[in-house]
Amino acid sequence: MNRLSLNQWTTRHWSVPEAVAGCRRHGIEAIGLWREPVAEHGLAATVKLVRDAGLRVSSLCRGGFFTGSTWLDDNRAAVDEAAELGAACLVLVVGGLPGVVPGEALGARVSRDLAGARSQVAQALDALVPHAEERNVRLALEPLHPMYAADRAVLSTLGQALDLAEPYPSERVGVVVDTFHVWWDPEVERQIARAGDRIASYQVCDQLMPLPADVLLGRAMMGDGVIDVAPLTRAVTAAGYAGDIEVEIFNAGVWGADPDEVLATMKRRYATHVVPALG
């Protein structure tokens, strides 16, 4: 249980101080932070709060969206924030097709060049890695389920993410294994083994069925959906990953529940669905 981490988005309506206090009440030793609430509370104040609470920062989410036009300054800032927080990694959601904005209707300037968008991601990563090296920050490429390829991530498989990461040292560019995004892939266990020490973050949750109208909110607490978390956990463990394990859930019902009840349920489900597979 000492590896369990609360990804802040699971209790989305909690501020940084509330999430930190919740972790302490429930004996959770790590937290995955998001940049927006950190900015709201203040970076320096968040650094002090987390350190005084004795929590590890398992990740900072997120950088990326490299297929837009203003990505560089924001990603350098994200690297700097991750360095100040001592985050184990900066999660990169790489962005969708140029011109496609999440949640907005398609405009006239949408690109349908998927290969070109993936090339942009590779070029952006090459530009960002030196700054990450200077700040000793590990970048973590997160492949997203293919249903998000147009608007959020043109990386859809762990294999694609590893192909992008391989030119760089594993301590500088790794990958995120998120059960929601990779469970469907028939190659996933082979790619997890291939990833080895490039696994920078392991995130767990389940997938609802049927999916809601907003598929972004299709995550669920472990055991409430269709994902068998145990084989993925065993594969990640066999690959050598020994870091924190985040529970990250985007779900309107979870967000509307009492956050303390959410954390209590999260701990029970983690004990049932994750811990036995850790060996």
XYZ file of N, CA, C and O in Angstrom, residues 8 12 17 25 38 62 75 98 116 120 122 130 149 171 177 207 236 257 259 273:
80
model
N -4.368 13.689 -8.586
C -5.232 14.761 -8.108
C -6.550 14.865 -8.862
O -7.558 15.312 -8.311
N -11.096 15.765 -8.304
C -10.872 16.978 -9.085
C -11.274 18.257 -8.348
O -10.640 19.303 -8.523
N -4.245 22.039 -1.222
C -4.208 21.771 0.229
C -5.193 20.691 0.659
O -4.871 19.869 1.537
N -4.702 12.104 5.770
C -5.747 11.450 6.568
C -5.854 9.969 6.249
O -6.127 9.149 7.128
N -1.999 23.523 -9.112
C -0.728 23.969 -8.542
C -0.549 25.466 -8.779
O -0.150 26.215 -7.870
N 0.158 18.386 -16.844
C 0.788 17.724 -17.946
C 1.504 18.753 -18.804
O 1.179 19.940 -18.800
N 5.890 24.274 -22.313
C 6.526 23.029 -21.901
C 7.818 23.273 -21.141
O 8.137 22.531 -20.208
N -3.237 18.887 -35.778
C -3.180 20.351 -35.743
C -4.518 20.965 -36.141
O -5.150 20.550 -37.118
N 2.187 13.467 -40.366
C 2.846 14.745 -40.162
C 2.759 15.209 -38.717
O 3.715 15.769 -38.168
N 5.767 16.022 -36.040
C 5.870 17.227 -35.229
C 6.178 16.888 -33.772
O 6.972 17.576 -33.115
N 7.801 14.279 -32.656
C 9.205 13.861 -32.574
C 10.135 15.073 -32.588
O 11.099 15.139 -31.810
N 16.742 18.808 -24.209
C 17.877 19.501 -23.579
C 17.487 20.306 -22.342
O 18.244 20.356 -21.362
N -7.168 10.128 -30.591
C -6.087 10.453 -31.520
C -6.286 11.798 -32.201
O -5.328 12.518 -32.461
N 16.589 7.467 -18.504
C 16.369 8.321 -17.339
C 15.883 9.716 -17.717
O 15.459 10.489 -16.864
N 2.422 3.948 -18.514
C 1.521 2.827 -18.767
C 0.246 3.099 -17.978
O 0.248 3.070 -16.745
N -12.477 0.878 -17.116
C -13.244 1.522 -18.181
C -14.717 1.181 -18.037
O -15.097 0.014 -17.985
N 3.989 -5.037 -15.684
C 4.764 -3.857 -15.298
C 5.773 -4.226 -14.211
O 6.928 -3.767 -14.224
N -18.924 12.642 -5.756
C -19.017 11.938 -4.477
C -18.165 12.630 -3.421
O -17.314 13.474 -3.728
N -15.137 13.198 -1.455
C -13.769 12.779 -1.769
C -13.168 11.822 -0.748
O -12.377 10.941 -1.112
N -7.434 -5.287 -6.314
C -7.161 -5.487 -7.735
C -5.712 -5.271 -8.141
O -5.313 -5.710 -9.224
